[in-house]
């Protein structure tokens, strides 16, 4: 089974995110930039061997590297993980704790509750083409994000609270907030600073989508081969806080589970670390001397309904189908115990978690009663599902559960791109089963909920629910919670509107699962398994 990237399915500009990769005219025109190739090359390790500072790290990423690489636009697991090594924000966040630390900015603002944050850029910071990082570059990126005429994924993370960014000197900027918003500090990592002299050129944003990456981070991209691999090299001029531990890195994209596991295991293992490890392979990998660790978070299987397709416009039908699913069986059989039935939109480890007022514990009798009350009989459902391996493993439990309450169920797993191309084309559907993990953007509940329930985002377009009276009130409640200055009160307000989301069950998780990473502890230390797709080796040795 394929393990294609799923976590980018809600990003604005779906076509841009899933667009095929071609040549890089802008890259070719700019001296000093690494060449990028549109064609695949062998996934054999490049620069294999060496020791100490000359070591090459070969990693296997279980997601495609042919999604958008534009940091303002992408939600691709591969490119987001890579961009965290190539680019910097004014502040970046620790990949596990998500606590912000100075990156291109020299310090974290001392007063998170202020409505003006001032930053001075790190002295000597340069981009990978040798040009200095300036305040103009910072303003350039934020202007793109906040531009009302430019639709980017990052816009949804900033426009509700950030008024604008202005230059106050050659190496200093000022962020002006609409109201106090301390959570915004951790979101600054989502605004990767990009060189204006590169990406301000005509056609450069298209080149960024296709894989052009020029940042100021510890690693520079040296080659990009969609469907195959992307290579990196330590940036010698980097003077930031998290120094590169490896001279070179070769990240292989292997979306099929069996060859991905084979690449990390055995006496002839060609890689030292791999993410998206299937649960069934954990024991064998550990017996072979590898360390396998998991991260539990927001990664989830969700159901999404077309609310203008009867009878899914009826809340009772949506609720019935959730109550009918034997989630504990799904966790036991499909996830091998590495998951939990959803008891809120948020996972239980989230700081804002509270058990929702409506929890869909397994209750087939209640499901039947709800369908009867809705006047629904002889219902047939075709589940449009992504073919990610762990999702496919979960689908038989959904089918068996719905068949058991008299709902004839057909499973139709297919490529992720095919599923969401149909959504973009506004094709008719009944139910989608897919996966999502907004934790790759952060932990704060406001961000997570806006990613999924923002009134202008693609999720709401897919569900055709944004104009519903309950949805319009939900969006107002979300805005009020965003502006609430008291942390305790804000948390309660978020939990209250999540109760509405749970009750409506328009787009709602069935289970949250654990993501597994494997590595060779004899060759790598300092690895921390993250609860969202991809890897981060900025503190590895």
XYZ file of C-alpha atoms in Angstrom:
541
model
C 0.000 0.000 0.000
C 1.097 3.544 -0.677
C 1.724 6.029 2.105
C 1.245 9.247 0.131
C 1.212 12.572 1.920
C -2.166 13.233 3.463
C -1.478 16.115 5.772
C -1.592 18.646 2.951
C -5.133 17.945 1.862
C -6.696 21.080 3.317
C -4.255 23.640 2.063
C -5.474 26.456 -0.156
C -4.441 26.112 -3.760
C -4.864 22.348 -3.918
C -3.807 22.255 -7.526
C -0.601 24.065 -6.674
C 0.134 21.670 -3.826
C -0.338 18.568 -5.936
C 1.017 19.948 -9.199
C 3.603 17.900 -11.052
C 7.176 19.127 -11.024
C 8.875 20.490 -14.113
C 12.091 22.340 -14.892
C 13.329 25.302 -12.864
C 13.865 28.232 -15.181
C 14.369 30.655 -12.283
C 16.965 28.420 -10.660
C 18.857 28.118 -13.903
C 18.870 31.882 -14.321
C 20.296 32.615 -10.899
C 24.006 31.961 -10.388
C 25.054 30.075 -7.298
C 21.804 28.151 -6.811
C 21.755 24.377 -6.671
C 20.465 22.733 -9.817
C 17.132 20.947 -9.631
C 16.041 18.143 -11.886
C 12.576 17.257 -13.064
C 13.487 13.651 -13.725
C 13.972 10.829 -11.243
C 17.404 9.563 -10.435
C 18.569 6.465 -8.640
C 17.755 6.423 -4.954
C 21.156 4.968 -4.174
C 22.871 6.936 -1.441
C 24.894 9.908 -2.583
C 28.138 10.644 -0.832
C 27.843 7.484 1.240
C 30.506 6.976 3.828
C 32.672 9.352 5.785
C 32.815 9.887 9.496
C 32.489 12.690 12.006
C 31.754 16.027 10.374
C 32.012 14.436 6.917
C 29.252 11.901 7.500
C 26.317 11.598 5.109
C 22.881 10.989 6.591
C 20.541 8.937 4.422
C 16.909 9.184 5.465
C 13.760 7.547 4.164
C 10.646 9.698 4.143
C 7.372 7.845 3.690
C 5.732 10.661 1.754
C 6.149 12.124 -1.715
C 8.649 14.919 -2.412
C 6.713 16.208 -5.432
C 4.328 18.488 -3.532
C 4.724 22.244 -3.235
C 7.969 23.519 -1.691
C 6.693 27.088 -1.281
C 6.848 27.619 2.511
C 3.887 30.018 2.401
C 1.782 27.472 0.567
C 2.801 23.926 1.348
C 1.473 21.365 3.744
C 3.421 18.515 2.142
C 5.009 16.348 4.830
C 8.259 15.931 2.909
C 8.772 19.552 1.933
C 7.690 20.959 5.313
C 10.226 18.736 7.058
C 12.912 19.682 4.547
C 12.073 23.386 4.736
C 12.639 23.302 8.493
C 16.264 22.459 7.698
C 16.643 24.879 4.772
C 14.767 27.972 5.946
C 14.435 29.976 9.151
C 11.709 32.129 10.624
C 12.262 35.134 12.856
C 11.557 32.577 15.542
C 11.520 28.826 15.115
C 10.022 26.247 17.429
C 11.416 23.083 18.934
C 9.953 20.170 16.920
C 8.692 18.404 20.051
C 7.925 21.014 22.713
C 7.016 23.667 20.103
C 8.569 26.307 22.360
C 9.826 29.250 20.242
C 13.522 30.123 20.143
C 15.460 32.868 18.301
C 16.338 31.941 14.720
C 16.805 34.868 12.333
C 15.590 37.142 15.109
C 18.089 37.655 17.902
C 15.631 37.170 20.762
C 12.084 36.210 21.668
C 10.038 39.331 22.514
C 10.047 39.835 26.275
C 6.354 40.782 26.360
C 4.295 38.238 24.395
C 1.165 40.221 25.251
C 2.365 43.399 23.530
C 0.744 44.573 20.309
C 4.112 45.437 18.775
C 6.962 42.966 18.495
C 10.364 44.264 17.426
C 13.062 42.055 15.943
C 16.684 42.633 15.032
C 18.120 40.180 12.531
C 21.036 37.919 13.420
C 24.294 39.646 12.468
C 26.026 37.937 9.565
C 23.014 35.850 8.517
C 23.204 35.074 4.808
C 21.152 33.175 2.281
C 22.520 30.109 0.556
C 23.483 32.181 -2.496
C 25.737 34.354 -0.324
C 23.502 37.423 -0.175
C 22.776 38.918 3.289
C 19.394 38.523 4.971
C 17.770 41.955 5.285
C 14.652 43.542 6.706
C 13.371 43.858 3.135
C 13.299 40.058 2.879
C 11.221 39.806 6.057
C 8.712 42.401 4.876
C 8.578 40.720 1.452
C 7.463 37.393 2.948
C 4.891 38.828 5.344
C 3.457 41.083 2.641
C 2.847 37.993 0.524
C 1.207 36.158 3.400
C -1.103 39.058 4.290
C -1.862 40.125 0.702
C -5.671 39.901 0.323
C -5.218 39.089 -3.380
C -2.882 36.148 -2.748
C -4.381 32.983 -1.319
C -1.825 31.013 0.689
C -2.097 28.464 3.444
C -0.063 30.693 5.750
C -2.625 33.480 5.445
C -5.053 31.531 7.635
C -2.435 31.360 10.398
C -1.710 35.105 10.472
C -4.428 37.338 9.048
C -6.798 37.121 12.030
C -4.277 38.725 14.423
C -1.384 40.292 12.474
C -1.955 43.790 11.079
C 1.331 44.084 9.216
C 5.140 44.096 9.243
C 7.276 47.150 8.595
C 10.975 47.809 8.198
C 12.519 49.927 10.959
C 16.119 49.639 9.764
C 18.312 47.629 7.437
C 18.392 44.768 9.922
C 15.266 45.400 12.018
C 11.522 44.994 11.629
C 8.382 45.604 13.635
C 5.312 43.371 13.719
C 2.070 45.217 14.480
C -0.715 43.090 15.955
C -4.452 43.772 15.806
C -4.748 42.763 19.466
C -2.569 40.931 22.019
C -1.942 37.411 20.765
C 0.856 35.552 22.622
C 0.219 32.350 20.646
C 1.475 34.195 17.586
C 5.090 33.851 18.718
C 5.143 30.129 17.993
C 3.448 30.715 14.633
C 6.331 32.831 13.382
C 8.123 29.615 12.448
C 5.462 29.205 9.739
C 6.656 32.405 8.045
C 9.961 31.214 6.622
C 12.096 34.134 5.466
C 12.865 33.909 1.762
C 15.182 36.120 -0.311
C 13.334 38.870 -2.144
C 16.018 39.011 -4.827
C 15.212 35.377 -5.688
C 11.483 34.982 -5.135
C 10.553 38.511 -6.147
C 11.420 37.676 -9.763
C 8.659 36.793 -12.266
C 7.804 33.105 -12.130
C 9.785 32.471 -8.960
C 6.787 31.469 -6.846
C 5.946 28.793 -9.397
C 9.558 27.639 -9.147
C 9.188 27.492 -5.363
C 6.133 25.288 -5.751
C 8.154 23.019 -8.011
C 11.055 22.647 -5.583
C 13.306 25.711 -5.678
C 14.524 26.284 -2.105
C 16.907 29.076 -1.100
C 17.004 29.858 2.604
C 19.372 30.839 5.386
C 19.160 27.621 7.411
C 21.825 25.081 8.367
C 21.392 22.990 5.204
C 21.157 24.067 1.587
C 19.350 22.059 -1.043
C 21.798 20.665 -3.619
C 19.500 18.631 -5.886
C 15.823 17.845 -6.123
C 14.477 14.812 -7.987
C 10.695 14.468 -7.609
C 9.508 10.899 -7.078
C 13.046 9.938 -6.054
C 15.163 11.988 -3.627
C 16.324 15.402 -2.503
C 19.884 16.076 -1.356
C 21.294 18.651 1.035
C 24.688 19.887 2.179
C 25.749 21.701 5.326
C 25.768 25.461 4.752
C 29.242 26.579 5.785
C 28.226 30.216 6.305
C 25.388 29.344 8.691
C 25.863 31.097 12.052
C 22.553 30.281 13.726
C 21.619 28.342 16.862
C 21.257 24.789 15.505
C 24.359 23.793 13.596
C 24.287 21.024 10.980
C 25.527 17.693 12.276
C 26.053 16.050 8.879
C 28.132 17.137 5.907
C 25.513 15.841 3.482
C 22.004 14.462 3.632
C 20.131 12.359 1.110
C 16.400 12.126 1.726
C 14.751 9.334 -0.222
C 11.031 9.375 -0.903
C 9.668 5.827 -0.641
C 5.909 5.836 -0.267
C 5.469 2.066 -0.488
C 5.716 0.487 2.942
C 7.686 -2.695 2.113
C 10.657 -1.077 0.314
C 10.713 1.709 2.868
C 11.149 -0.788 5.691
C 13.678 -2.773 3.653
C 15.805 0.345 3.155
C 16.211 0.869 6.896
C 16.664 -2.765 7.934
C 19.006 -5.687 7.461
C 22.757 -5.986 7.175
C 22.763 -3.996 3.930
C 20.556 -1.168 5.178
C 20.973 1.841 2.917
C 19.528 4.391 5.324
C 19.971 5.275 8.972
C 16.502 6.686 9.738
C 12.966 6.316 8.381
C 9.579 7.697 9.338
C 6.044 6.314 8.850
C 6.962 2.842 10.074
C 4.106 0.291 9.787
C 3.036 -1.107 13.134
C 3.429 -4.683 11.944
C 7.169 -4.133 11.366
C 8.078 -2.655 14.751
C 9.078 -5.930 16.413
C 11.276 -7.101 13.567
C 13.068 -3.773 13.332
C 13.733 -3.724 17.063
C 15.079 -7.272 16.903
C 17.458 -6.052 14.216
C 18.954 -3.484 16.579
C 16.983 -0.422 15.488
C 15.295 1.998 17.834
C 11.603 2.472 17.064
C 9.726 5.238 18.854
C 6.350 6.828 18.391
C 4.781 10.205 18.763
C 1.095 10.500 19.591
C -0.724 13.644 18.548
C -3.355 14.936 16.149
C -2.716 12.443 13.356
C -6.150 11.050 12.672
C -8.506 9.192 10.410
C -11.480 11.463 9.794
C -14.812 11.239 8.034
C -15.944 14.168 5.926
C -19.497 14.453 4.608
C -20.975 16.321 1.666
C -23.680 18.123 3.638
C -25.610 19.032 0.492
C -25.889 15.397 -0.516
C -28.948 13.926 1.159
C -29.275 12.364 3.666
C -25.937 13.701 4.968
C -27.451 17.135 5.411
C -29.187 15.615 8.454
C -27.078 15.770 11.611
C -28.708 12.555 12.863
C -27.360 10.596 9.906
C -23.829 11.877 10.391
C -23.991 11.085 14.092
C -25.427 7.637 13.440
C -22.543 6.678 11.198
C -20.025 7.738 13.852
C -21.831 5.872 16.648
C -21.910 2.744 14.487
C -18.127 2.364 14.167
C -16.417 -0.094 16.517
C -13.410 2.138 17.198
C -11.829 -0.078 19.853
C -11.729 -2.921 17.347
C -10.169 -0.556 14.838
C -7.460 0.415 17.317
C -6.783 -3.204 18.236
C -6.813 -4.763 14.761
C -5.727 -2.036 12.363
C -3.522 0.100 14.610
C -2.102 -2.736 16.751
C -2.876 -0.693 19.861
C -1.098 2.455 18.623
C -4.083 4.761 18.755
C -7.150 5.972 20.616
C -10.770 6.467 19.753
C -11.452 10.174 19.316
C -13.164 11.808 22.279
C -12.750 15.349 20.959
C -11.567 16.966 17.774
C -8.264 17.455 19.625
C -6.147 14.535 20.751
C -5.911 13.841 24.472
C -2.350 15.150 24.669
C -3.255 18.607 23.417
C -3.021 21.343 26.095
C -6.569 22.484 25.252
C -8.125 19.012 25.271
C -11.410 18.431 27.040
C -13.674 15.465 26.493
C -16.411 16.698 24.181
C -20.053 16.780 25.209
C -20.777 14.461 22.286
C -18.498 11.410 22.194
C -19.184 8.708 19.633
C -18.684 5.620 21.746
C -19.608 2.402 19.951
C -23.409 2.203 20.096
C -24.999 0.416 17.111
C -28.473 0.514 18.655
C -28.312 4.283 18.992
C -27.066 4.483 15.404
C -30.075 2.521 14.182
C -32.438 4.695 16.216
C -30.967 7.894 14.778
C -31.336 6.622 11.216
C -34.919 5.636 11.936
C -35.676 9.047 13.453
C -34.218 10.671 10.319
C -36.481 8.526 8.165
C -33.521 6.923 6.432
C -33.857 3.367 5.146
C -32.079 1.301 2.558
C -28.988 3.536 2.662
C -26.011 2.709 0.455
C -22.681 4.490 0.909
C -19.592 4.574 -1.257
C -16.625 5.629 0.907
C -14.155 7.661 -1.112
C -10.920 6.922 0.745
C -7.215 7.640 0.408
C -5.005 4.584 0.018
C -2.559 5.318 2.827
C -1.685 1.944 4.317
C -2.966 2.533 7.845
C -6.166 4.116 6.536
C -6.738 1.121 4.262
C -6.209 -1.140 7.289
C -8.980 0.747 9.120
C -11.539 0.690 6.320
C -12.773 -2.908 6.806
C -13.855 -2.048 10.361
C -15.905 0.880 9.068
C -17.522 -1.275 6.406
C -18.311 -4.108 8.842
C -19.737 -1.651 11.369
C -21.977 0.094 8.849
C -23.058 -3.146 7.214
C -24.091 -4.358 10.677
C -26.653 -1.537 11.047
C -28.083 -2.158 7.596
C -26.033 0.396 5.622
C -24.649 -1.188 2.483
C -21.064 0.014 2.264
C -18.605 0.012 -0.615
C -14.937 0.880 -0.153
C -13.144 2.855 -2.860
C -9.560 3.626 -1.750
C -7.457 5.480 -4.316
C -4.520 7.828 -4.688
C -4.636 10.889 -2.448
C -4.240 13.207 -5.416
C -7.185 11.521 -7.152
C -9.433 11.900 -4.115
C -8.806 15.584 -3.623
C -8.754 16.405 -7.303
C -12.356 15.219 -7.280
C -12.994 17.512 -4.321
C -11.432 20.446 -6.177
C -13.539 19.717 -9.210
C -16.613 19.788 -6.961
C -17.570 16.285 -7.996
C -20.391 14.687 -6.094
C -19.490 12.432 -3.178
C -21.048 11.034 -0.012
C -18.303 10.353 2.519
C -14.534 10.781 2.418
C -12.219 8.829 4.736
C -8.720 10.302 4.924
C -5.978 11.351 7.319
C -4.810 14.719 8.601
C -2.262 16.027 11.080
C -2.363 19.789 11.742
C 0.289 19.330 14.449
C 2.908 19.878 11.765
C 1.896 23.541 11.995
C 1.678 23.731 15.770
C -0.156 22.733 18.922
C -2.384 25.681 19.718
C -6.043 24.842 19.333
C -6.923 28.103 17.596
C -4.516 27.251 14.775
C -5.716 23.648 14.544
C -9.383 24.570 14.406
C -8.856 27.336 11.860
C -6.881 24.940 9.693
C -9.905 22.646 9.586
C -12.862 24.970 10.126
C -11.707 28.304 8.728
C -14.684 29.796 6.854
C -12.654 30.396 3.675
C -10.577 27.225 3.590
C -10.916 24.216 1.324
C -12.240 21.910 4.014
C -15.400 23.969 4.335
C -15.680 24.161 0.567
C -15.415 20.382 0.394
C -18.109 19.862 3.046
C -20.361 22.597 1.558
C -21.287 23.552 5.100
C -19.884 27.074 5.548
C -23.216 28.784 4.816
C -25.151 26.733 7.388
C -26.480 28.879 10.293
C -24.606 26.715 12.813
C -21.387 27.182 10.839
C -21.793 30.945 10.655
C -22.248 31.106 14.435
C -19.262 28.783 14.889
C -17.034 31.127 12.920
C -18.146 34.064 15.082
C -17.391 32.071 18.226
C -13.962 31.219 16.847
C -13.209 34.898 16.207
C -14.246 35.834 19.746
C -12.032 33.101 21.209
C -9.058 34.276 19.123
C -9.393 37.783 20.546
C -9.907 36.699 24.168
C -6.872 37.897 26.180
C -7.368 35.716 29.255
C -5.758 32.278 28.616
C -8.149 30.369 30.862
C -11.214 31.998 29.391
C -9.909 31.520 25.874
C -9.309 27.824 26.491
C -12.863 27.397 27.765
C -14.269 29.242 24.743
C -12.317 27.014 22.363
C -13.499 23.892 24.171
C -17.086 25.128 23.964
C -17.016 25.625 20.213
C -15.239 22.290 19.758
C -18.330 20.788 21.407
C -20.347 22.246 18.520
C -17.923 20.742 16.006
C -18.268 17.353 17.742
C -22.055 17.499 17.727
C -22.269 18.480 14.061
C -19.812 15.770 12.892
C -19.309 17.412 9.515
C -15.556 16.752 9.453
C -14.568 14.776 12.515
C -11.897 12.275 13.601
C -12.657 8.619 14.235
C -9.305 7.678 15.798
C -6.030 9.417 16.589
C -2.990 7.256 15.948
C 0.698 7.181 16.780
C 3.355 7.848 14.139
C 6.465 5.673 14.325
C 10.078 6.530 13.471
C 12.963 4.038 13.284
C 16.689 4.731 13.366
C 19.996 3.017 13.998
C 21.130 4.103 17.497
C 24.645 2.886 16.747
C 24.952 5.587 14.093
C 22.588 8.324 15.264
C 21.899 9.964 18.598
C 19.727 12.877 19.578
C 16.787 11.689 17.474
C 13.338 12.474 18.838
C 10.295 10.873 17.229
C 7.802 13.579 16.377
C 3.998 13.185 16.474
C 3.537 14.430 12.925
C 4.973 13.303 9.579
C 8.604 13.826 8.626
C 11.836 14.031 10.615
C 13.907 16.746 12.270
C 17.634 16.140 12.702
C 18.744 19.620 13.759
C 19.802 18.280 17.153
C 21.006 14.882 16.001
C 24.601 13.706 16.068
